[in-house]
Coordinates of C-alpha atoms and ligand atoms in Angstrom, one line a residue:
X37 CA 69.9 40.1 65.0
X38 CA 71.6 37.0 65.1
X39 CA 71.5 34.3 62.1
X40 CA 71.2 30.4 62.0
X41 CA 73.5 28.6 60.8
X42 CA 71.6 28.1 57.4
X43 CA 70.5 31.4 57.0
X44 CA 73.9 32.9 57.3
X45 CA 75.5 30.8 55.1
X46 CA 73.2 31.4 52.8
X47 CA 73.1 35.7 53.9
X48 CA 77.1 35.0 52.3
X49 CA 76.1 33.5 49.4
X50 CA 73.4 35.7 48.4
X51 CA 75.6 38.6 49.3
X52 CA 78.6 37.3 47.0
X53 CA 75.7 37.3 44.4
X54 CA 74.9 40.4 44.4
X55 CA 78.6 42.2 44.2
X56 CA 78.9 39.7 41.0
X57 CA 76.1 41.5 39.9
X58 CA 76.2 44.9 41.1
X59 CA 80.0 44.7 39.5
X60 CA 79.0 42.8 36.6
X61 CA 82.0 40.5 37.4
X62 CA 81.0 37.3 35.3
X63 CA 78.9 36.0 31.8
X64 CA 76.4 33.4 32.2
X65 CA 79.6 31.4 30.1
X66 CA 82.7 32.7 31.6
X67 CA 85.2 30.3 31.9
X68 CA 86.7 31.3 35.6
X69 CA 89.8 30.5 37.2
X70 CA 90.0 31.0 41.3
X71 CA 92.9 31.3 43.2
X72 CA 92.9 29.4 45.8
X73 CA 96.0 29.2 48.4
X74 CA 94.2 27.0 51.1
X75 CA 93.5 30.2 53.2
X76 CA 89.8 30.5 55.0
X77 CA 89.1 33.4 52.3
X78 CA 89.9 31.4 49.2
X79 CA 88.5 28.1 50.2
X80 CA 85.3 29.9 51.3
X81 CA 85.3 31.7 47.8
X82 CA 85.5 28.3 45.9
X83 CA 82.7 27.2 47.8
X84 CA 80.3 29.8 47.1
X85 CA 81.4 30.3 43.0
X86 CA 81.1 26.4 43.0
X87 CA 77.0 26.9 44.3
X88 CA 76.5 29.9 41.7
X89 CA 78.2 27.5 39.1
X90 CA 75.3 24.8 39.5
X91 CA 73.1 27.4 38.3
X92 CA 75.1 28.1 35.2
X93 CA 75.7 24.8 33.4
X94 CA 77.4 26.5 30.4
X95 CA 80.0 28.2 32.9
X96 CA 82.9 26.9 34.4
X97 CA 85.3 26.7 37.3
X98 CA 88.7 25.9 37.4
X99 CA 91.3 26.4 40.7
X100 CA 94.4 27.6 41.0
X101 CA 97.2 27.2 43.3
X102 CA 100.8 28.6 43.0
X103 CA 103.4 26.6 44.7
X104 CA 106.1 28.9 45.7
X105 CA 108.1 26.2 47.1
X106 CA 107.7 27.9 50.8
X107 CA 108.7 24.0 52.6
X108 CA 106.7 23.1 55.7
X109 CA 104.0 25.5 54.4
X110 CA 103.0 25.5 50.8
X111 CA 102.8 21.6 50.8
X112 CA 100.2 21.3 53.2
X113 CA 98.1 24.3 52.0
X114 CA 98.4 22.4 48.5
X115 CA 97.0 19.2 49.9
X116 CA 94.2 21.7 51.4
X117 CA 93.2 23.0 48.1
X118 CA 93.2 19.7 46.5
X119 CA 91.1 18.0 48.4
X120 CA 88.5 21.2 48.8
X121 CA 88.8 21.3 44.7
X122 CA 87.8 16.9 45.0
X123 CA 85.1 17.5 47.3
X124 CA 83.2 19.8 45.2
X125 CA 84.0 18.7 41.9
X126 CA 86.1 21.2 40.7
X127 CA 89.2 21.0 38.7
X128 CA 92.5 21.8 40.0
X129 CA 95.8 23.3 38.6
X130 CA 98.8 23.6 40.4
X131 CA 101.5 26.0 39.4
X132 CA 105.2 26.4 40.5
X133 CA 107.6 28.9 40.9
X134 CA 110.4 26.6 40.1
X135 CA 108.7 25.8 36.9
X136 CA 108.1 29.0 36.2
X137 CA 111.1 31.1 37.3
X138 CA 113.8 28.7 37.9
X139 CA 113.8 29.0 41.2
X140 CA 111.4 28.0 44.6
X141 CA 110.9 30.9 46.9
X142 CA 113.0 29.5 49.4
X143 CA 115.9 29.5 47.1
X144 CA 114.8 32.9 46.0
X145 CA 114.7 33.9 49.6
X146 CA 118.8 33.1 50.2
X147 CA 119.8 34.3 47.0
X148 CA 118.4 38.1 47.7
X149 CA 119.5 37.9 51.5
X150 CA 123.1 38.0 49.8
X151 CA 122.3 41.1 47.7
X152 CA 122.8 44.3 49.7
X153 CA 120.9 46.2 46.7
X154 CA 117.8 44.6 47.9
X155 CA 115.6 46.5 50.0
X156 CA 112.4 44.8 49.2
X157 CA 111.0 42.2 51.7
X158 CA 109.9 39.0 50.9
X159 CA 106.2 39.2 50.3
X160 CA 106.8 42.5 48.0
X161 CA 108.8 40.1 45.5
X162 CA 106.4 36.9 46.2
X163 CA 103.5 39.5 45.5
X164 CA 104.3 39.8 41.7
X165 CA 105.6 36.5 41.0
X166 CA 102.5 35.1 42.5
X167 CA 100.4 37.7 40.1
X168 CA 102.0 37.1 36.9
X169 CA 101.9 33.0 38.0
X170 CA 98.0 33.3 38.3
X171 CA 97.9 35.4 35.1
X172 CA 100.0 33.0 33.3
X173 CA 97.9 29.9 34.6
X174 CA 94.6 31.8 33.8
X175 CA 95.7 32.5 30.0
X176 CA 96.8 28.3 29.9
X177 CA 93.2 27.6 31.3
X178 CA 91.9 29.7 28.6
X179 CA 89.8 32.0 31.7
X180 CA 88.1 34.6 30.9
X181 CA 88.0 36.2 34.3
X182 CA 90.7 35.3 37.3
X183 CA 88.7 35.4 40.9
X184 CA 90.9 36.5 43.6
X185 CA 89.7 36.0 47.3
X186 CA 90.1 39.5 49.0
X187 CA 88.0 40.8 51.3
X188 CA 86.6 43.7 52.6
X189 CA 89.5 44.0 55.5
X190 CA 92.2 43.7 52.2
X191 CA 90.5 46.0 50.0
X192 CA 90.5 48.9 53.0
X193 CA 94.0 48.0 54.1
X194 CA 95.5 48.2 50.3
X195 CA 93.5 51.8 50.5
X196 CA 95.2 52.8 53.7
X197 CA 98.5 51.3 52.9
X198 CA 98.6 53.3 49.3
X199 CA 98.0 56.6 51.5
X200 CA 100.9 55.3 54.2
X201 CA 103.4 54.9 51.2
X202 CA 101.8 58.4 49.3
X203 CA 101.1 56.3 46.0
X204 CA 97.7 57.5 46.0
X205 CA 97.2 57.2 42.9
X206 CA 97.4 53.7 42.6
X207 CA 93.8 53.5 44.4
X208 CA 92.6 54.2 40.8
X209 CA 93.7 50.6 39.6
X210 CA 93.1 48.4 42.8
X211 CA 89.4 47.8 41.8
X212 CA 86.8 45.3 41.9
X213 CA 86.9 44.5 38.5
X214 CA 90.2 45.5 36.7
X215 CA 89.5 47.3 33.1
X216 CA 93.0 47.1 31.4
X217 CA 92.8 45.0 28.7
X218 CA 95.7 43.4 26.9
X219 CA 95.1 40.0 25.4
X220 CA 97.6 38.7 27.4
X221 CA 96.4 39.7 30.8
X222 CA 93.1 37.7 32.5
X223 CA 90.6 40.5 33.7
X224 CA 90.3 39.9 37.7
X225 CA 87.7 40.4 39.6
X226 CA 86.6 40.3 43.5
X227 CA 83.8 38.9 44.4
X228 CA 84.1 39.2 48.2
X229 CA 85.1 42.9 48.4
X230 CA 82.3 43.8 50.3
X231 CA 82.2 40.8 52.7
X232 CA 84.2 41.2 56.2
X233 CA 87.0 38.6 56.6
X234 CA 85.1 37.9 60.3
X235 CA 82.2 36.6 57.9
X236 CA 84.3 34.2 55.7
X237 CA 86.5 33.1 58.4
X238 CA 82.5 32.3 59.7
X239 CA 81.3 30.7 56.9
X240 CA 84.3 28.0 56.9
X241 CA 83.9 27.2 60.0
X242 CA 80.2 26.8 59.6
X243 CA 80.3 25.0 56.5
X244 CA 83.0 22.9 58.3
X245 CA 85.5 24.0 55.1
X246 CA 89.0 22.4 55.7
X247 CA 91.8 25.7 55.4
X248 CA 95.8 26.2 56.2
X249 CA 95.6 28.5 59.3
X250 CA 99.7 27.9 59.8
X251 CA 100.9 31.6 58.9
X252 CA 103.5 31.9 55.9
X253 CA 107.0 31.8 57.6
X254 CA 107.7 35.1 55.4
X255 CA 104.8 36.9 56.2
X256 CA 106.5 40.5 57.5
X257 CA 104.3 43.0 56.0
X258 CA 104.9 45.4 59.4
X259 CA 102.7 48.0 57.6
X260 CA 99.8 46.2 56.2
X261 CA 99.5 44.4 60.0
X262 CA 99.7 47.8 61.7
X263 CA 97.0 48.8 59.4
X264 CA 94.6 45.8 59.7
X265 CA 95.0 46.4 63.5
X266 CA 94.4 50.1 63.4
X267 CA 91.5 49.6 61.1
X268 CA 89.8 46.7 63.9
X269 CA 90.2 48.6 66.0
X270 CA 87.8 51.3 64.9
X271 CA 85.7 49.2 63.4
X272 CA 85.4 47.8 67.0
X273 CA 83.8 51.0 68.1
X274 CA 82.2 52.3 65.2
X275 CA 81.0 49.1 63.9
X276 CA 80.3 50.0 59.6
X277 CA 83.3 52.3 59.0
X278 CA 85.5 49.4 56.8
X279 CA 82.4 49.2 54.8
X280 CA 82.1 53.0 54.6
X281 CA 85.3 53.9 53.8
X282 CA 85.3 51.2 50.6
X283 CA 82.2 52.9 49.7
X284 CA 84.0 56.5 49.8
X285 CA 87.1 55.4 47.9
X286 CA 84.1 53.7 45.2
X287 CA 82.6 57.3 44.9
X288 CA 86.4 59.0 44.4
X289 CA 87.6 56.5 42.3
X290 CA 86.6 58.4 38.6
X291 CA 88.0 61.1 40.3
X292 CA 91.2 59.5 41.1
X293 CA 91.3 58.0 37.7
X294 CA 90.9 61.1 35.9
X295 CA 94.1 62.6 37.7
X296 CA 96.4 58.8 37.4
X297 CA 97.9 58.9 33.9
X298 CA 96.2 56.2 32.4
X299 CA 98.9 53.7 31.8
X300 CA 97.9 51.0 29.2
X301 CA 98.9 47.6 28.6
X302 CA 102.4 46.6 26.7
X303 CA 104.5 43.5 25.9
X304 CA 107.5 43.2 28.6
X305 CA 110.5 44.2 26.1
X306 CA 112.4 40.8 27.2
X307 CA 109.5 37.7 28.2
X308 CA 106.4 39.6 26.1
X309 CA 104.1 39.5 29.1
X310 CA 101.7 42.3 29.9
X311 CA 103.4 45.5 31.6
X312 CA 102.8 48.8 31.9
X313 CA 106.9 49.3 32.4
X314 CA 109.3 49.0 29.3
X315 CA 110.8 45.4 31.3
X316 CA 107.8 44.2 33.8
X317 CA 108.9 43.6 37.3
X318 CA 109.3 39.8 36.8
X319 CA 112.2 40.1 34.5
X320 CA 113.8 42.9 36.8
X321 CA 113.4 40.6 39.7
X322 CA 114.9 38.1 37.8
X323 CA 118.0 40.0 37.2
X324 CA 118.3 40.3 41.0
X325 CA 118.4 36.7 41.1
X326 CA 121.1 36.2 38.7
Ligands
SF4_505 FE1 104.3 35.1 49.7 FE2 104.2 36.8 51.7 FE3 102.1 35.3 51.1 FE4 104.2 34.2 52.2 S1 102.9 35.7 53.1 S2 103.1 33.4 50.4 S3 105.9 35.4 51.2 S4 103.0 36.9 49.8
ZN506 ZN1 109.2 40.5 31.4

């Protein structure tokens, strides 16, 4: 059955509802923070928490985007995100890797290329600066929850790619909502996990949503991309299975979580931020920069 316009936009809505709910992901009072790169996902995420926020007046939104100093990419996205953030009212923080780490990713990039020792690819190191950036801009904002933009297609990929690389265990932590707690360390939660990335690429365009479709000159995850094409693929001809695999991995998960040694929160030895390792992987990638 096909959809209007109207009525699918609002079939994405209503269905970003109810994972908030099913999930319990926010408080009538939460203050939220939402990442928002300038990507299809995350624009079409600030959209839709923007209409549930009009029905919580004591609630409120606040975006943010991390400038990794990626030139000829990360300044139009940013320009993206602002002018989504004008449009529907909502306030906008910016927040740098320079400021942060010393350091834009570009820079970052050249200095690592020199380092034999370094096997890691660009996006594995971008990946956790970019998480403890958002953590650290949360905590300023004073948010009691950080909304991330992944969808269904991530969350099923992540699953698949933890099997690939036999870190099975780590399916235990990638949740909808995470439950460490650490008073240093903004809960985050999901609320398009259960939508297909077809349906919020959709809803952008529908909605006419300005987004950065220019892919990140350092995007090289050769795994994750073999994944996502694998996983279209089946979902191609046995149209459901992303959605029943998530569901599989929900039912496991306590399972999983009983066997994963339940690694709580603790101050980074050397900056004090949340870790579950003695120096969190921030300050060990910073030594590589030195
Ligand atoms: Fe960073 Fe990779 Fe995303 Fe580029 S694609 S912004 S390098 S995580
Ligand atoms: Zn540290």
């Amino acid at each position: 059955m096909s959809l209007c316009k109207r009525c699918f936009t609002e079939s994405i809505e209503e269905k970003t509802r109810a994972t908030i709910a099913k999930y319990r992901m926010f408080r009538f009072d939460d203050t939220i923070a939402v990442a928002v790169s300038g990507g299809k996902d995350s624009v079409s995420l600030l959209q839709v928490l923007a209409k549930i926020e009009l029905r919580h007046p004591k609630a409120r939104l606040v975006a943010v985007t991390v400038d990794e100093g990626i030139r000829g990419y990360r300044d139009e996205a940013l320009k993206i995100a602002a002018e989504n953030c004008e449009k529907l009212s909502v306030e906008h923080r910016v927040v740098s890797f320079k400021e942060l780490f010393g350091y834009t990713f570009d820079q970052m990039v050249k200095r690592m290329k020199g380092k034999d020792s370094v096997k890691l690819t660009p996006c594995a190191y971008c990946g956790v600066l970019r998480r403890k950036a958002l953590n650290t801009a949360a905590r300023k904002i004073g948010a009691d929850k950080l909304a991330t933009a992944h969808t269904l297609d991530d969350e099923v990929q992540t699953i698949l790619l933890n099997i690939l690389h036999g870190d099975v265990l780590r399916i235990a932590k990638e949740k909808p909502v995470t439950d460490e707690v650490h008073p240093k360390f903004v809960p985050r939660i999901k609320p398009f996990c259960e939508i297909p990335e077809k349906e919020t690429a959709l809803y952008a365009y529908v909605k006419g949503i300005r987004f950065q479709s220019t892919p990140c000159p350092y995007a090289s995850e050769a795994l994750r991309n073999d994944a996502r094409a694998m996983l279209n693929m089946m979902e191609e001809k046995h149209p459901g299975i992303k959605f029943t695999i998530f569901k599989s991995i929900e039912k496991i998960r306590p399972a999983i979580e009983e066997t994963a040694k339940k690694e709580g929160l603790r101050e980074c030895i050397e900056c004090g931020e949340p870790t579950t390792e003695k120096i969190c992987r921030t300050c060990q990638l910073r030594k590589l920069l030195k």
